[in-house]
Amino acid sequence: MSQSKAFSTPFILAVICIYLSYFLHGISALTLAQNMTVLAEKFSTDNAGIAYLISGIGLGRLVSILFLGVLSDKFGRRAIILFGIVMYMLFFFGIPASPNLLVAFALTVGVGIGNSALDTGGYPALMECFPKASGSAVILVKAMISFGQMFYPMIVSYMMLNNIWYGYGVIIPGMMFVLVTLLLLRSKFPSQLVDKTIAKELPQMHSKPLVWLEGVASVLFGVAAFSTFYVIMVWMPKYAMAFAGMAEADAVKTITYYSMGSLVCVFIFAALLKKMVRPIWANVFNAGLATITAAILYLYPSPLVCNAGAFIIGFSAAGGILQLGVSVMSEFFPKSKAKVTSVYMMMGGVANFIIPLITGYLSNIGLQYIILLDFGLALLAFITAIIVFIRYYRVFKIPQNDIRLGEHYFQ
């Protein structure tokens, strides 16, 4: 990334603000699930009721992301990111003060809208900051999300064991977003157009991409990849308690292993993606690994398998393949990165809305069926990753000075 002109002093602050925002987003994604028991009591509902509450995040993404993608291309990345941050602050400050489930649902819809704003502003901005290393830039987003998701369960577990009010773990991230806002107001962002000299060094199209094939496959890959790790992130503690006999304080720590796995993957592939591995190769490998792991979790649940499985799912499904999917789809359709991101993430919003409803229903039948669903989702991600892989080398001609692992077989 050091080769990019964008990595100069005026843009460093913008990059830091984006990554910090995703760190706090990682916390927001777990806030409701990790406090499921206390929130169910607070709102006089059950686990399925909190799952339905979580579905509001997906609804918020679904109704806003296409619109925000257009606004991001028109008004710039910073304005959209700032709007998103405001929605996150309302969520963090509002949940502990919510008098009922309806108000809480409105706040979760709002944070879903905020997530859409962050995605449609943040991803394109990072790709514009680092056009020659966009894969490494966007996968580090997952690193920051994983940091948040790794530390937050540890904090929740500590507060449970010491009888500390859960609200402190919700309000403090809101206060951190206030600091991010102040920094973002002082930052500068790069141009939305890629420098022509740099563009010549990137893979060149020699065939027209097909929206109905690689476009649809890329979107389905995003939906399946998101759903695969989302199911584990929300339901692994409950599954571990029910089928592996783990205590709640130990079961919530499976999410820490999950986050550690995603971090390990992110840093391995952030290095490999610079010059050694193309993002589409990483997606095929990781989706295949997630499929195998989900099958083992379903067939052989135990404390060891749940902890190890959470780590491997974190590595393979949550270790940045969703972000790499955005990067690959933007290569196929480069003229409007924010719109591409919004379409890709909109389907993630559909999953974010529907998957909690499905898993909430399945939780009343048997938690094992939730893990079986996860296996099916991982398999779908693997199949669509292979389709996009094949199409990539039919559409793009790789420059000779950028041939990476195994690519000489496809050139």
PDB file of C-alpha atoms in Angstrom, residues 221-328:
ATOM      1  CA  PHE A 221     -21.335 -15.440  -2.597  1.00  0.00           C
ATOM      2  CA  GLY A 222     -21.618 -12.330  -0.426  1.00  0.00           C
ATOM      3  CA  VAL A 223     -24.975 -13.445   0.964  1.00  0.00           C
ATOM      4  CA  ALA A 224     -23.744 -16.954   1.730  1.00  0.00           C
ATOM      5  CA  ALA A 225     -20.410 -15.826   3.193  1.00  0.00           C
ATOM      6  CA  PHE A 226     -22.089 -13.250   5.419  1.00  0.00           C
ATOM      7  CA  SER A 227     -24.742 -15.709   6.582  1.00  0.00           C
ATOM      8  CA  THR A 228     -22.178 -18.432   7.323  1.00  0.00           C
ATOM      9  CA  PHE A 229     -20.258 -16.407   9.870  1.00  0.00           C
ATOM     10  CA  TYR A 230     -23.313 -14.488  11.107  1.00  0.00           C
ATOM     11  CA  VAL A 231     -25.044 -17.697  12.222  1.00  0.00           C
ATOM     12  CA  ILE A 232     -21.962 -18.775  14.182  1.00  0.00           C
ATOM     13  CA  MET A 233     -21.458 -15.318  15.680  1.00  0.00           C
ATOM     14  CA  VAL A 234     -25.011 -15.214  17.060  1.00  0.00           C
ATOM     15  CA  TRP A 235     -25.781 -18.853  17.879  1.00  0.00           C
ATOM     16  CA  MET A 236     -22.520 -20.640  18.682  1.00  0.00           C
ATOM     17  CA  PRO A 237     -22.709 -19.878  22.443  1.00  0.00           C
ATOM     18  CA  LYS A 238     -26.252 -21.265  22.675  1.00  0.00           C
ATOM     19  CA  TYR A 239     -25.309 -24.313  20.555  1.00  0.00           C
ATOM     20  CA  ALA A 240     -22.222 -24.943  22.706  1.00  0.00           C
ATOM     21  CA  MET A 241     -24.342 -24.796  25.879  1.00  0.00           C
ATOM     22  CA  ALA A 242     -27.025 -27.125  24.501  1.00  0.00           C
ATOM     23  CA  PHE A 243     -24.912 -29.753  22.699  1.00  0.00           C
ATOM     24  CA  ALA A 244     -21.429 -29.495  24.230  1.00  0.00           C
ATOM     25  CA  GLY A 245     -22.516 -28.966  27.835  1.00  0.00           C
ATOM     26  CA  MET A 246     -20.584 -25.709  28.231  1.00  0.00           C
ATOM     27  CA  ALA A 247     -21.420 -23.142  30.930  1.00  0.00           C
ATOM     28  CA  GLU A 248     -22.653 -19.773  29.629  1.00  0.00           C
ATOM     29  CA  ALA A 249     -19.512 -17.878  30.719  1.00  0.00           C
ATOM     30  CA  ASP A 250     -17.385 -20.411  28.786  1.00  0.00           C
ATOM     31  CA  ALA A 251     -19.764 -20.617  25.832  1.00  0.00           C
ATOM     32  CA  VAL A 252     -19.665 -16.874  25.127  1.00  0.00           C
ATOM     33  CA  LYS A 253     -15.880 -17.176  24.851  1.00  0.00           C
ATOM     34  CA  THR A 254     -16.320 -19.293  21.716  1.00  0.00           C
ATOM     35  CA  ILE A 255     -16.930 -15.963  19.990  1.00  0.00           C
ATOM     36  CA  THR A 256     -13.520 -14.800  21.177  1.00  0.00           C
ATOM     37  CA  TYR A 257     -11.990 -17.848  19.453  1.00  0.00           C
ATOM     38  CA  TYR A 258     -14.096 -17.050  16.387  1.00  0.00           C
ATOM     39  CA  SER A 259     -12.736 -13.500  16.345  1.00  0.00           C
ATOM     40  CA  MET A 260      -9.179 -14.685  16.903  1.00  0.00           C
ATOM     41  CA  GLY A 261      -9.537 -16.972  13.895  1.00  0.00           C
ATOM     42  CA  SER A 262     -10.736 -14.141  11.709  1.00  0.00           C
ATOM     43  CA  LEU A 263      -7.817 -11.998  12.837  1.00  0.00           C
ATOM     44  CA  VAL A 264      -5.272 -14.698  12.036  1.00  0.00           C
ATOM     45  CA  CYS A 265      -6.776 -15.080   8.557  1.00  0.00           C
ATOM     46  CA  VAL A 266      -6.859 -11.352   7.954  1.00  0.00           C
ATOM     47  CA  PHE A 267      -3.204 -10.795   8.725  1.00  0.00           C
ATOM     48  CA  ILE A 268      -2.067 -13.864   6.784  1.00  0.00           C
ATOM     49  CA  PHE A 269      -4.012 -12.867   3.680  1.00  0.00           C
ATOM     50  CA  ALA A 270      -3.319  -9.132   4.042  1.00  0.00           C
ATOM     51  CA  ALA A 271       0.326 -10.073   3.477  1.00  0.00           C
ATOM     52  CA  LEU A 272      -0.350 -12.711   0.792  1.00  0.00           C
ATOM     53  CA  LEU A 273      -2.757 -10.526  -1.199  1.00  0.00           C
ATOM     54  CA  LYS A 274      -0.187  -7.828  -1.871  1.00  0.00           C
ATOM     55  CA  LYS A 275       1.804  -9.834  -4.411  1.00  0.00           C
ATOM     56  CA  MET A 276       1.371 -13.575  -3.890  1.00  0.00           C
ATOM     57  CA  VAL A 277      -2.344 -14.491  -3.994  1.00  0.00           C
ATOM     58  CA  ARG A 278      -5.308 -13.083  -5.932  1.00  0.00           C
ATOM     59  CA  PRO A 279      -8.463 -12.431  -3.802  1.00  0.00           C
ATOM     60  CA  ILE A 280     -10.522 -14.971  -5.771  1.00  0.00           C
ATOM     61  CA  TRP A 281      -8.089 -17.753  -4.771  1.00  0.00           C
ATOM     62  CA  ALA A 282      -8.483 -16.820  -1.118  1.00  0.00           C
ATOM     63  CA  ASN A 283     -12.272 -16.926  -1.443  1.00  0.00           C
ATOM     64  CA  VAL A 284     -12.341 -20.446  -2.922  1.00  0.00           C
ATOM     65  CA  PHE A 285      -9.978 -21.839  -0.284  1.00  0.00           C
ATOM     66  CA  ASN A 286     -11.740 -20.244   2.670  1.00  0.00           C
ATOM     67  CA  ALA A 287     -15.273 -21.112   1.537  1.00  0.00           C
ATOM     68  CA  GLY A 288     -14.248 -24.760   1.130  1.00  0.00           C
ATOM     69  CA  LEU A 289     -12.690 -24.800   4.602  1.00  0.00           C
ATOM     70  CA  ALA A 290     -15.841 -23.278   6.127  1.00  0.00           C
ATOM     71  CA  THR A 291     -17.983 -25.976   4.498  1.00  0.00           C
ATOM     72  CA  ILE A 292     -15.926 -28.793   6.024  1.00  0.00           C
ATOM     73  CA  THR A 293     -15.868 -27.146   9.460  1.00  0.00           C
ATOM     74  CA  ALA A 294     -19.631 -26.556   9.593  1.00  0.00           C
ATOM     75  CA  ALA A 295     -20.190 -30.233   8.799  1.00  0.00           C
ATOM     76  CA  ILE A 296     -17.907 -31.303  11.675  1.00  0.00           C
ATOM     77  CA  LEU A 297     -19.636 -28.903  14.084  1.00  0.00           C
ATOM     78  CA  TYR A 298     -22.974 -30.476  13.226  1.00  0.00           C
ATOM     79  CA  LEU A 299     -21.805 -34.085  13.412  1.00  0.00           C
ATOM     80  CA  TYR A 300     -19.418 -34.015  16.398  1.00  0.00           C
ATOM     81  CA  PRO A 301     -20.317 -31.260  18.918  1.00  0.00           C
ATOM     82  CA  SER A 302     -18.057 -31.068  21.990  1.00  0.00           C
ATOM     83  CA  PRO A 303     -16.304 -28.260  23.907  1.00  0.00           C
ATOM     84  CA  LEU A 304     -13.122 -28.818  21.881  1.00  0.00           C
ATOM     85  CA  VAL A 305     -14.959 -28.992  18.554  1.00  0.00           C
ATOM     86  CA  CYS A 306     -17.030 -25.886  19.369  1.00  0.00           C
ATOM     87  CA  ASN A 307     -13.970 -23.845  20.347  1.00  0.00           C
ATOM     88  CA  ALA A 308     -11.885 -25.094  17.420  1.00  0.00           C
ATOM     89  CA  GLY A 309     -14.836 -24.864  15.028  1.00  0.00           C
ATOM     90  CA  ALA A 310     -15.554 -21.291  16.070  1.00  0.00           C
ATOM     91  CA  PHE A 311     -11.882 -20.447  15.424  1.00  0.00           C
ATOM     92  CA  ILE A 312     -11.863 -22.109  11.973  1.00  0.00           C
ATOM     93  CA  ILE A 313     -15.196 -20.589  10.916  1.00  0.00           C
ATOM     94  CA  GLY A 314     -13.792 -17.261  12.069  1.00  0.00           C
ATOM     95  CA  PHE A 315     -10.687 -17.902   9.960  1.00  0.00           C
ATOM     96  CA  SER A 316     -12.452 -19.158   6.858  1.00  0.00           C
ATOM     97  CA  ALA A 317     -15.862 -17.471   6.709  1.00  0.00           C
ATOM     98  CA  ALA A 318     -15.319 -14.313   8.755  1.00  0.00           C
ATOM     99  CA  GLY A 319     -11.664 -13.752   7.878  1.00  0.00           C
ATOM    100  CA  GLY A 320     -12.318 -11.157   5.222  1.00  0.00           C
ATOM    101  CA  ILE A 321     -13.868 -13.109   2.340  1.00  0.00           C
ATOM    102  CA  LEU A 322     -16.945 -10.882   2.452  1.00  0.00           C
ATOM    103  CA  GLN A 323     -14.676  -7.863   2.000  1.00  0.00           C
ATOM    104  CA  LEU A 324     -12.665  -9.592  -0.719  1.00  0.00           C
ATOM    105  CA  GLY A 325     -15.919 -10.365  -2.501  1.00  0.00           C
ATOM    106  CA  VAL A 326     -16.603  -6.623  -2.659  1.00  0.00           C
ATOM    107  CA  SER A 327     -13.129  -6.016  -4.051  1.00  0.00           C
ATOM    108  CA  VAL A 328     -13.515  -8.701  -6.749  1.00  0.00           C
TER     109      VAL A 328
END
